[in-house]
Amino acid sequence: MNWYLDVLKKYAVFSGRARRKEYWMYTLFNTIAVVVLAVIDFALSTYPLLVGIYVLAVLVPSLAVAVRRLHDTGRSGWWYLISFVPLVGGIILLVFTVLEGESHDNAYGSNPKAVSAY
């Protein structure tokens, strides 16, 4: 849960680097929250009200952590735009987020694995 809250605390921080664990734990908790809210929405017959509000609320932190994850692999945050290419864009972005980050300092900051207390 701390991984999720840490990303929310860095609400609009697009600089620096994010470890794989930080990105994927945030993605996991975010997915769980969307599923739970969707179930509640369906039960209340208000779908997609709650899900829509939640997705809009976490849009900026989601983009920020994705950009920081790309920075960890040595890529510019602009690579996120490849996700808009039909069929292959999302797959390429998935591969980029799964790859291990650079073990040395890069243009976007120091290795978060080396300085992380987690």
CSV table of C-alpha atoms in Angstrom, one decimal:
chain,number,residue,atom,x,y,z
A,1,MET,CA,0.0,0.0,0.0
A,2,ASN,CA,2.9,2.3,0.6
A,3,TRP,CA,3.9,2.1,-3.0
A,4,TYR,CA,0.5,3.4,-4.0
A,5,LEU,CA,0.6,6.2,-1.5
A,6,ASP,CA,4.1,7.2,-2.4
A,7,VAL,CA,3.1,7.7,-6.0
A,8,LEU,CA,0.1,9.8,-4.9
A,9,LYS,CA,2.4,11.9,-2.7
A,10,LYS,CA,4.5,12.6,-5.9
A,11,TYR,CA,1.3,13.7,-7.6
A,12,ALA,CA,2.8,15.6,-10.5
A,13,VAL,CA,6.5,14.8,-10.2
A,14,PHE,CA,7.6,13.9,-13.7
A,15,SER,CA,11.3,14.1,-13.0
A,16,GLY,CA,13.5,11.4,-11.6
A,17,ARG,CA,13.2,7.7,-11.8
A,18,ALA,CA,10.8,5.0,-10.6
A,19,ARG,CA,11.7,1.4,-10.0
A,20,ARG,CA,9.8,-1.5,-11.5
A,21,LYS,CA,8.4,-2.4,-8.2
A,22,GLU,CA,7.0,1.1,-7.6
A,23,TYR,CA,5.4,1.2,-11.0
A,24,TRP,CA,3.9,-2.3,-10.9
A,25,MET,CA,2.7,-2.1,-7.3
A,26,TYR,CA,1.0,1.2,-8.1
A,27,THR,CA,-0.6,-0.4,-11.2
A,28,LEU,CA,-1.8,-3.3,-9.1
A,29,PHE,CA,-3.4,-1.2,-6.4
A,30,ASN,CA,-4.9,1.1,-9.0
A,31,THR,CA,-6.4,-1.8,-10.9
A,32,ILE,CA,-7.9,-3.2,-7.7
A,33,ALA,CA,-9.4,0.2,-6.9
A,34,VAL,CA,-11.0,0.4,-10.3
A,35,VAL,CA,-12.5,-3.1,-10.1
A,36,VAL,CA,-13.9,-2.4,-6.6
A,37,LEU,CA,-15.4,0.9,-7.7
A,38,ALA,CA,-16.8,-0.7,-10.8
A,39,VAL,CA,-18.6,-3.3,-8.7
A,40,ILE,CA,-19.9,-0.6,-6.4
A,41,ASP,CA,-21.0,1.4,-9.4
A,42,PHE,CA,-22.9,-1.6,-10.9
A,43,ALA,CA,-24.5,-2.3,-7.6
A,44,LEU,CA,-25.7,1.3,-7.3
A,45,SER,CA,-26.6,1.5,-11.0
A,46,THR,CA,-24.4,4.5,-11.4
A,47,TYR,CA,-21.7,3.0,-13.7
A,48,PRO,CA,-19.3,4.7,-14.7
A,49,LEU,CA,-19.7,7.6,-12.3
A,50,LEU,CA,-17.4,6.5,-9.4
A,51,VAL,CA,-14.9,4.8,-11.8
A,52,GLY,CA,-14.8,7.9,-14.0
A,53,ILE,CA,-14.2,10.2,-11.0
A,54,TYR,CA,-11.4,8.0,-9.7
A,55,VAL,CA,-9.7,7.6,-13.1
A,56,LEU,CA,-9.7,11.4,-13.5
A,57,ALA,CA,-8.3,11.8,-10.0
A,58,VAL,CA,-5.4,9.5,-10.6
A,59,LEU,CA,-4.7,10.5,-14.2
A,60,VAL,CA,-1.8,12.8,-13.4
A,61,PRO,CA,-0.1,10.5,-10.9
A,62,SER,CA,-0.4,7.6,-13.3
A,63,LEU,CA,1.2,9.5,-16.1
A,64,ALA,CA,3.9,10.8,-13.8
A,65,VAL,CA,4.9,7.3,-12.5
A,66,ALA,CA,4.9,6.0,-16.1
A,67,VAL,CA,7.2,8.8,-17.2
A,68,ARG,CA,9.5,8.2,-14.2
A,69,ARG,CA,9.5,4.5,-15.1
A,70,LEU,CA,10.6,5.3,-18.6
A,71,HIS,CA,13.3,7.5,-17.2
A,72,ASP,CA,14.6,4.6,-15.2
A,73,THR,CA,15.1,2.6,-18.4
A,74,GLY,CA,17.0,5.6,-19.9
A,75,ARG,CA,14.1,6.8,-22.2
A,76,SER,CA,12.5,10.1,-22.4
A,77,GLY,CA,8.9,10.5,-21.0
A,78,TRP,CA,7.8,11.3,-24.5
A,79,TRP,CA,8.0,7.6,-25.3
A,80,TYR,CA,4.7,7.3,-23.4
A,81,LEU,CA,3.1,8.7,-26.6
A,82,ILE,CA,3.9,5.4,-28.4
A,83,SER,CA,1.0,3.9,-26.5
A,84,PHE,CA,-1.3,5.7,-28.8
A,85,VAL,CA,-0.1,3.7,-31.8
A,86,PRO,CA,-2.8,1.1,-32.6
A,87,LEU,CA,-2.0,-2.5,-31.8
A,88,VAL,CA,1.7,-2.3,-31.2
A,89,GLY,CA,2.1,0.9,-29.1
A,90,GLY,CA,0.7,-0.6,-25.9
A,91,ILE,CA,2.8,-3.7,-26.3
A,92,ILE,CA,6.0,-1.6,-26.8
A,93,LEU,CA,5.2,0.5,-23.7
A,94,LEU,CA,4.6,-2.7,-21.7
A,95,VAL,CA,8.0,-4.0,-22.7
A,96,PHE,CA,9.6,-0.7,-21.7
A,97,THR,CA,8.0,-0.8,-18.3
A,98,VAL,CA,9.0,-4.4,-17.7
A,99,LEU,CA,12.6,-3.9,-18.6
A,100,GLU,CA,15.1,-3.5,-15.8
A,101,GLY,CA,16.2,0.0,-15.1
A,102,GLU,CA,19.7,1.2,-15.8
A,103,SER,CA,22.0,0.2,-12.9
A,104,HIS,CA,24.0,3.4,-13.1
A,105,ASP,CA,23.1,7.1,-12.9
A,106,ASN,CA,21.6,8.4,-16.1
A,107,ALA,CA,20.4,11.8,-17.4
A,108,TYR,CA,17.3,11.5,-15.2
A,109,GLY,CA,18.9,10.9,-11.9
A,110,SER,CA,20.5,8.3,-9.7
A,111,ASN,CA,19.6,4.7,-9.6
A,112,PRO,CA,16.5,4.4,-7.3
A,113,LYS,CA,17.4,0.8,-6.4
A,114,ALA,CA,20.7,2.0,-4.9
A,115,VAL,CA,19.2,4.8,-2.8
A,116,SER,CA,15.8,3.1,-2.0
A,117,ALA,CA,15.2,2.0,1.6
A,118,TYR,CA,12.5,-0.5,0.5
